[in-house]
mmCIF file of C-alpha atoms and ligand atoms in Angstrom:
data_model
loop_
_atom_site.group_PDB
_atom_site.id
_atom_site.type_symbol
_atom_site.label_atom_id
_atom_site.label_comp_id
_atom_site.label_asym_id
_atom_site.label_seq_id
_atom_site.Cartn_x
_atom_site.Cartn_y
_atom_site.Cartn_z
ATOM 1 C CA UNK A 298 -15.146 -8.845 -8.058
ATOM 2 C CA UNK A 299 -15.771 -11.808 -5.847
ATOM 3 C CA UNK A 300 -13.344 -11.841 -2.672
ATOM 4 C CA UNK A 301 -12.939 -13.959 0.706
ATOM 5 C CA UNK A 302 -11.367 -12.116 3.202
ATOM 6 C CA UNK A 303 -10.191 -14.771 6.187
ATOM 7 C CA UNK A 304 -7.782 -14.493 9.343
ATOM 8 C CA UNK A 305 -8.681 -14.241 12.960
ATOM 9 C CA UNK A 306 -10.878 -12.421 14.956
ATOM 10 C CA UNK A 307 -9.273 -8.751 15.220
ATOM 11 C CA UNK A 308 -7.381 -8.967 12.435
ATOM 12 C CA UNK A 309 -8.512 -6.166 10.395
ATOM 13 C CA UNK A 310 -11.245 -8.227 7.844
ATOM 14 C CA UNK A 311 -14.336 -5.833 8.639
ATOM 15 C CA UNK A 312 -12.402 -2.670 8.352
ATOM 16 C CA UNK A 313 -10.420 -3.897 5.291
ATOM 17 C CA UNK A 314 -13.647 -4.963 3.630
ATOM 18 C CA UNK A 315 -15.474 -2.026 4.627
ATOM 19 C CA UNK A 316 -12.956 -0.098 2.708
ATOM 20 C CA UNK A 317 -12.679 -2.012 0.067
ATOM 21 C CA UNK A 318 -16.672 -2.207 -0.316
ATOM 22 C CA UNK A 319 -16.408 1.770 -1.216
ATOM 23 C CA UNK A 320 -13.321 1.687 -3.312
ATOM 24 C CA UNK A 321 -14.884 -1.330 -5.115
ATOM 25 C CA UNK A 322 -18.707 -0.768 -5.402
ATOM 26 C CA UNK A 323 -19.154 -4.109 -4.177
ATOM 27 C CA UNK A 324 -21.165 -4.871 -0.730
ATOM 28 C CA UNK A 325 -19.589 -6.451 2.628
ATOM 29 C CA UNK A 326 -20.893 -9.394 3.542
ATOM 30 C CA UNK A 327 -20.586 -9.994 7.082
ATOM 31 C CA UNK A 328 -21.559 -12.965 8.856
ATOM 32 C CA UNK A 329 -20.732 -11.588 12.491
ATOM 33 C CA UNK A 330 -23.063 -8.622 11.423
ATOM 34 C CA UNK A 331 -25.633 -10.268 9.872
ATOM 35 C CA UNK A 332 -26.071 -12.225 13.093
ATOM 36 C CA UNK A 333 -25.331 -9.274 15.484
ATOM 37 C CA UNK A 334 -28.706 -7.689 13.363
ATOM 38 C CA UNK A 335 -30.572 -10.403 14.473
ATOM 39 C CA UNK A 336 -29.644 -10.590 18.023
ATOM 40 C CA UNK A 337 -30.735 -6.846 18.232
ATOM 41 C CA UNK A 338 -33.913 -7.634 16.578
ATOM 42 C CA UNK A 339 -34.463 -10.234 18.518
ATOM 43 C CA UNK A 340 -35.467 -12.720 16.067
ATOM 44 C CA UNK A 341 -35.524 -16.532 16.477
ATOM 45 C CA UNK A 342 -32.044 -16.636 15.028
ATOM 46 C CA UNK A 343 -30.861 -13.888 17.280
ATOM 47 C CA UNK A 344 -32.057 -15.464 20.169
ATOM 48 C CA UNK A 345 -30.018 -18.755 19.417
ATOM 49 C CA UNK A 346 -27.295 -17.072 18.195
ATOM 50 C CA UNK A 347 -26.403 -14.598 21.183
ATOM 51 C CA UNK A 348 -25.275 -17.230 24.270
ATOM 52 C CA UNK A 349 -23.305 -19.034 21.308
ATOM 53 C CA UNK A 350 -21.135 -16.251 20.118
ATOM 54 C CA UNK A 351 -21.090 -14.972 23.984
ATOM 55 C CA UNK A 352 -18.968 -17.637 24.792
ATOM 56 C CA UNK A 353 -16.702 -17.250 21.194
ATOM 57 C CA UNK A 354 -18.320 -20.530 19.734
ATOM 58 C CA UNK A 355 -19.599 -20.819 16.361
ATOM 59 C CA UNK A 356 -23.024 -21.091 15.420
ATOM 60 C CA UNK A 357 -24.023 -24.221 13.181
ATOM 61 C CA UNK A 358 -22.588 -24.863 9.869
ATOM 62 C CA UNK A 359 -26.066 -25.525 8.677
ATOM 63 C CA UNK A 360 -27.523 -22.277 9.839
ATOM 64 C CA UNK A 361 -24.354 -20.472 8.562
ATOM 65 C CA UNK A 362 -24.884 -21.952 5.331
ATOM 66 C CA UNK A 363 -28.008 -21.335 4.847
ATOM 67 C CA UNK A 364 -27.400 -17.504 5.432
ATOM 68 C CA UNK A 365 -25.103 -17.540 2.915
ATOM 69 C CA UNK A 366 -27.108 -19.099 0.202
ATOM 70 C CA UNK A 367 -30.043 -16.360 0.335
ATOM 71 C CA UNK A 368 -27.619 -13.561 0.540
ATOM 72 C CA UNK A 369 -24.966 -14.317 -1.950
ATOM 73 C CA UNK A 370 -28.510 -14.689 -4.540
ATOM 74 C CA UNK A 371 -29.958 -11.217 -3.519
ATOM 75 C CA UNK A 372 -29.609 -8.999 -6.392
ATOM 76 C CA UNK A 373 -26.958 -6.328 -4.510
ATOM 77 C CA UNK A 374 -24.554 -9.320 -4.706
ATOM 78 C CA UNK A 375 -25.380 -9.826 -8.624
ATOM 79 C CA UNK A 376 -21.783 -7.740 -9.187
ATOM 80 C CA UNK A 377 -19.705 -9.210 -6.936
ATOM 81 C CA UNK A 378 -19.411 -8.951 -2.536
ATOM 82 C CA UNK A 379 -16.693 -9.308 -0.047
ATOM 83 C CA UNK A 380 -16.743 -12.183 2.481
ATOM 84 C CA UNK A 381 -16.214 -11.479 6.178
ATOM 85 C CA UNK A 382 -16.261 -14.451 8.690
ATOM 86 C CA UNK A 383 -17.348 -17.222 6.626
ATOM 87 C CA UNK A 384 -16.301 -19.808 5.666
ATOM 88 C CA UNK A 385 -15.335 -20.353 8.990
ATOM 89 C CA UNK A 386 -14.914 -24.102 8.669
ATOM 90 C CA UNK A 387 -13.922 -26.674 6.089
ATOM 91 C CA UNK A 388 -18.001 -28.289 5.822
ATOM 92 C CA UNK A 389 -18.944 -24.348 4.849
ATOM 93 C CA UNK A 390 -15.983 -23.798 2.290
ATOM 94 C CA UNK A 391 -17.069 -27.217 0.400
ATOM 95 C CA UNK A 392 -20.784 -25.657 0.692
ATOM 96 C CA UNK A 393 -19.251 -22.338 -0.981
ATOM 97 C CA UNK A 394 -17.674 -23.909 -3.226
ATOM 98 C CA UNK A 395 -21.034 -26.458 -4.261
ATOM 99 C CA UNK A 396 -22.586 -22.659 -4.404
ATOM 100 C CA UNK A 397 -20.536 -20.572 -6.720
ATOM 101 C CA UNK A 398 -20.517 -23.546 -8.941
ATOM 102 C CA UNK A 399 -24.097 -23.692 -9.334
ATOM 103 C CA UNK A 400 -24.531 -19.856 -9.844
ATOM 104 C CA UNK A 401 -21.582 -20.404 -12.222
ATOM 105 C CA UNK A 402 -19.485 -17.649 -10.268
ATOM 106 C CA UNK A 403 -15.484 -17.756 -9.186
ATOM 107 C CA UNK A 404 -13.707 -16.122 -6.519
ATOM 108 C CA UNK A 405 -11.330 -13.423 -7.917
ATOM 109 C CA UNK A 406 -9.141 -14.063 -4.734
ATOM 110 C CA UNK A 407 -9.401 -15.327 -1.388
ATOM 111 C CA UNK A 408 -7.004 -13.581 1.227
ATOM 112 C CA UNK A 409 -5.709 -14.264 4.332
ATOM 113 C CA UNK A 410 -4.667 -11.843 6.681
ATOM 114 C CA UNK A 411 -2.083 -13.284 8.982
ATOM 115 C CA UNK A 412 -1.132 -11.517 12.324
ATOM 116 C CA UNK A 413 0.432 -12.537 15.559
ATOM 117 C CA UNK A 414 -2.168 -13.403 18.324
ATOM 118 C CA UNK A 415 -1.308 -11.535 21.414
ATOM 119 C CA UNK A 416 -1.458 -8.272 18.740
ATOM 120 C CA UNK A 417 -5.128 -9.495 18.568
ATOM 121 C CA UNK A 418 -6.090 -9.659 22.141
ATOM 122 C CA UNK A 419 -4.277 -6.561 22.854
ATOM 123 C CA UNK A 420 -6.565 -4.674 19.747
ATOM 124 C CA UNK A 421 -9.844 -6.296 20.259
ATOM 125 C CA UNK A 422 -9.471 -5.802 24.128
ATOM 126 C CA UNK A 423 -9.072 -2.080 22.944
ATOM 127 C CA UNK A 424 -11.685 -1.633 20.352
ATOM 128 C CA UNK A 425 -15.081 -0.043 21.051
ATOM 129 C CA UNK A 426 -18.208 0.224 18.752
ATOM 130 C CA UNK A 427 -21.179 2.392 18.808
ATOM 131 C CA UNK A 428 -24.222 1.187 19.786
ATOM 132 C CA UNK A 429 -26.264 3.405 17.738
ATOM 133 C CA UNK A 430 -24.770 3.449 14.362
ATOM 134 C CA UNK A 431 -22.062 0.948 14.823
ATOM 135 C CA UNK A 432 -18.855 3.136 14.126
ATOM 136 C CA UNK A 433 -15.973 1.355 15.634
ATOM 137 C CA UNK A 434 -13.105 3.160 17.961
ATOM 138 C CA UNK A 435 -9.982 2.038 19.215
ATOM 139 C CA UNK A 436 -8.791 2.743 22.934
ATOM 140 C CA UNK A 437 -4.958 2.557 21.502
ATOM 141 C CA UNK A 438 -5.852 4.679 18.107
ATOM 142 C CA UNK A 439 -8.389 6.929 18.682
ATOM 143 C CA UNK A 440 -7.803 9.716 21.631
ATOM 144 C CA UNK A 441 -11.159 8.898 23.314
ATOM 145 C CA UNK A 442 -11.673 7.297 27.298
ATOM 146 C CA UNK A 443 -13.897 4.158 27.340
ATOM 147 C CA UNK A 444 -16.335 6.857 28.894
ATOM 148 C CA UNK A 445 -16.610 8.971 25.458
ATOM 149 C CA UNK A 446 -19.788 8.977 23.557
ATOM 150 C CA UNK A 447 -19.874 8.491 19.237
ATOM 151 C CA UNK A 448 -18.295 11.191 17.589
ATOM 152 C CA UNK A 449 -20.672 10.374 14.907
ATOM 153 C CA UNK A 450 -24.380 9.525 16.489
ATOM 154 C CA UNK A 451 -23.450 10.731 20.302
ATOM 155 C CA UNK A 452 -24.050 7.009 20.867
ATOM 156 C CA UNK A 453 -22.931 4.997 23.702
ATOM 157 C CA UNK A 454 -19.500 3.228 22.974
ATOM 158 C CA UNK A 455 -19.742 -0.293 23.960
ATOM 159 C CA UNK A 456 -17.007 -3.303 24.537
ATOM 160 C CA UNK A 457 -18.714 -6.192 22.314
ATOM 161 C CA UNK A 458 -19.088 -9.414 24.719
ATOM 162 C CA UNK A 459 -17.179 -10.941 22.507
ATOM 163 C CA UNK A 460 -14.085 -8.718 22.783
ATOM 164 C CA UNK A 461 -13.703 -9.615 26.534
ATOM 165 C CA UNK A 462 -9.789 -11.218 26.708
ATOM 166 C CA UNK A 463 -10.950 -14.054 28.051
ATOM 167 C CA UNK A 464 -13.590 -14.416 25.083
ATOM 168 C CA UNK A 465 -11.045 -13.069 22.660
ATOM 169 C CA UNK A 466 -8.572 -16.381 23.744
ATOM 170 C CA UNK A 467 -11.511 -18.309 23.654
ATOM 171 C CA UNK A 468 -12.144 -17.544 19.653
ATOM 172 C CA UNK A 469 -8.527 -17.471 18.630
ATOM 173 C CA UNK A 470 -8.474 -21.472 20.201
ATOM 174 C CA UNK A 471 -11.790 -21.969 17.841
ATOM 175 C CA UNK A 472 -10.108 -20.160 15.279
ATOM 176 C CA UNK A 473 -6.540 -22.574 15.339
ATOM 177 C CA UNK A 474 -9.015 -25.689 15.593
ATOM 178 C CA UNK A 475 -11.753 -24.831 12.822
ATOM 179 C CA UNK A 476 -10.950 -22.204 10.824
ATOM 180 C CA UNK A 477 -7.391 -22.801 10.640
ATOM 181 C CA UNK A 478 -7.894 -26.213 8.444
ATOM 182 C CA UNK A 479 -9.920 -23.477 6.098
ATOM 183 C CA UNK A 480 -6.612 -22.016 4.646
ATOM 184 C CA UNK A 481 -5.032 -25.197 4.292
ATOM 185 C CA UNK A 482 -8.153 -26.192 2.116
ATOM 186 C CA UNK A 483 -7.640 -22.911 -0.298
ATOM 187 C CA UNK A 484 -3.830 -23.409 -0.212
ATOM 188 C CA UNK A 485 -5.117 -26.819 -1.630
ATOM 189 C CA UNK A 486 -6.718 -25.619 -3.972
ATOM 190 C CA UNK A 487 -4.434 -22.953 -5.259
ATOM 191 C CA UNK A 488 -5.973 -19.901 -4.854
ATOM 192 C CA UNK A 489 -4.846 -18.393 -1.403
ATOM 193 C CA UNK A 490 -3.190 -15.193 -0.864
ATOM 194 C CA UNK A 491 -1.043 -14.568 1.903
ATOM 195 C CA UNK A 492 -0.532 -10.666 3.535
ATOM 196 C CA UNK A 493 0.753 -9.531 6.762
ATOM 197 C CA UNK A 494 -1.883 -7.524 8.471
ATOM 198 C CA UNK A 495 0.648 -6.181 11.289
ATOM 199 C CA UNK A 496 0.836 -1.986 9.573
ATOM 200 C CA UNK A 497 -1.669 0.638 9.826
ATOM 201 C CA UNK A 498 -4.490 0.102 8.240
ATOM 202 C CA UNK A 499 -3.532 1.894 5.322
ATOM 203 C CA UNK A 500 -0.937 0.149 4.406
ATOM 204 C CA UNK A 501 -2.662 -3.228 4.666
ATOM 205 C CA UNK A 502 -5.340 -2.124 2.345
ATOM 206 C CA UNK A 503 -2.745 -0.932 -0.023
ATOM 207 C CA UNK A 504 -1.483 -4.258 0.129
ATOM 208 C CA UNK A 505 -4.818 -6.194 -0.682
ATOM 209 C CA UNK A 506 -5.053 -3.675 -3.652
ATOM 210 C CA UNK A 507 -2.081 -4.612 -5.184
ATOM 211 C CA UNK A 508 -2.938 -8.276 -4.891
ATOM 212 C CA UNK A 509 -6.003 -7.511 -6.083
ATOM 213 C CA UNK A 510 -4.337 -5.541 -9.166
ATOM 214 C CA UNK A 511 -1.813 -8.120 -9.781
ATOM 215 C CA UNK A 512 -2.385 -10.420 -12.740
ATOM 216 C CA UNK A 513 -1.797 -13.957 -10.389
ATOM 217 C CA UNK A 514 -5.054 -12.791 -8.518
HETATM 218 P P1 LIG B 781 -17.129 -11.900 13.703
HETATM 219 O O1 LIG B 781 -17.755 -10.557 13.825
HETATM 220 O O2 LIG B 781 -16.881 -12.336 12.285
HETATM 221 O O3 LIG B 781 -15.899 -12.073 14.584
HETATM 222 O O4 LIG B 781 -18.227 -12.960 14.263
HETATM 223 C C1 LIG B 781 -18.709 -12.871 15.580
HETATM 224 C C2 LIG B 781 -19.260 -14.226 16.018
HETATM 225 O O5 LIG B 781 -20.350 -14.596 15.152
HETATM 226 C C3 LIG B 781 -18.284 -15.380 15.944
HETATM 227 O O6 LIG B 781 -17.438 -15.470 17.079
HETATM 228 C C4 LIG B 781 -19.252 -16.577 15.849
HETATM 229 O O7 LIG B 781 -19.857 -16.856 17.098
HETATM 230 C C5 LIG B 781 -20.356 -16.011 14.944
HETATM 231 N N1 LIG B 781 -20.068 -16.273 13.504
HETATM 232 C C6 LIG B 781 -19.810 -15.337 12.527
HETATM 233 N N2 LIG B 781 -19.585 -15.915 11.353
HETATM 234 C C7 LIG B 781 -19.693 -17.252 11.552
HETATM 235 C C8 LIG B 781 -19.543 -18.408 10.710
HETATM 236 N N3 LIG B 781 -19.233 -18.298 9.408
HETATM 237 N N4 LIG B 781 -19.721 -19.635 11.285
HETATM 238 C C9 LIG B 781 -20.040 -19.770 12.586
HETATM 239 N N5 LIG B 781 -20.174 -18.737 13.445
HETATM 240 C C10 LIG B 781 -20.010 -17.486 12.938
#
């Protein structure tokens, strides 16, 4: 199965489509990860990329695009992957779409999550990830202080820079002016699925599976 999972930052997308990675036996495909990787690696990439999504911008279409193209042609993707944070724009949907068509491939469904915005400051602004193996807590959810170590690794749990509120407002403005035009260009074409990401996280991913299971997908 081929799936685009879209909505704003804090939504829910990486832990729906970490979920639905295992149920499916299909990999995540994270953009915000694959960069984070490099910015801990410190490669070239990583080095541009960091100051950029500091401040909640987004990085290049071109680089972004380029990304893309090598991973979605790696052989784990050969049976299908789940999009997380791109496209991001409407210049990297019409390069998605140019893609799939020349590796003759179709999306199965492309989902937006939809949630009100002040939820999402007052979630990311609460959510913590480890800096050793990446687990991520929640302040509101999870009975641990900001001062508790990984109940996994014993790693140190860190605020992302990117989950400060004024960063978080910053990246739900980019996410109204560029991303937003995204969903208008799938509702175009036909092919985008609405749900409300507001319940628990179970019930959310109950409710991509019965999209997923219905036959309009
Ligand atoms: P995310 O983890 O998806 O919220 O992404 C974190 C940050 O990485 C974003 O705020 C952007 O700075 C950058 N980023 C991730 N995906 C993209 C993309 N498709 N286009 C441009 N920037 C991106």
């Amino acid at each position: 199965m081929r799936i685009i999972l879209f909505g704003p930052p804090g939504v829910g997308k990486g832990t729906q489509a970490k979920i639905l990675s295992t149920k499916l036996h299909i990999p995540h495909i994270s953009t915000g990860d694959l960069l984070r990787d490099a910015v801990n690696s410190g490669t070239e990439l990583g080095k541009k990329a960091k100051a950029i999504m500091d401040a909640g911008q987004l990085i290049s279409d071109y680089i972004m695009i380029g990304i893309i193209r090598d991973v979605l042609q790696t052989p784990k993707c050969s049976n299908g992957f789940i999009l997380d944070g791109f496209p991001r724009t409407v210049p990297q949907a019409e390069a998605l779409s140019l893609l799939m068509l020349e590796l003759k491939l179709r999306f199965d469904a492309v989902i937006i999550m939809e949630i009100d915005h002040e939820e999402v400051v007052k979630r990311l602004s609460s959510r913590l990830s480890c800096k050793g193996c990446g687990t991520i807590y929640n302040l509101l959810l999870d009975s641990l202080k900001s001062s508790s170590s990984c109940q996994k690794c014993g790693g140190e749990l860190i605020l992302r820079d990117d989950d400060k509120p004024e960063t978080i407002r910053k990246r739900l403005d980019v996410y109204v002016r560029s991303t937003s035009p995204v969903k208008e260009y799938y509702y175009r074409a036909g092919v985008l699925k609405t749900i409300s990401a507001e319940g628990s996280i179970d019930d959310v991913t109950d409710s991509i599976v019965l999209l997923l299971n219905s036959k309009h997908v």
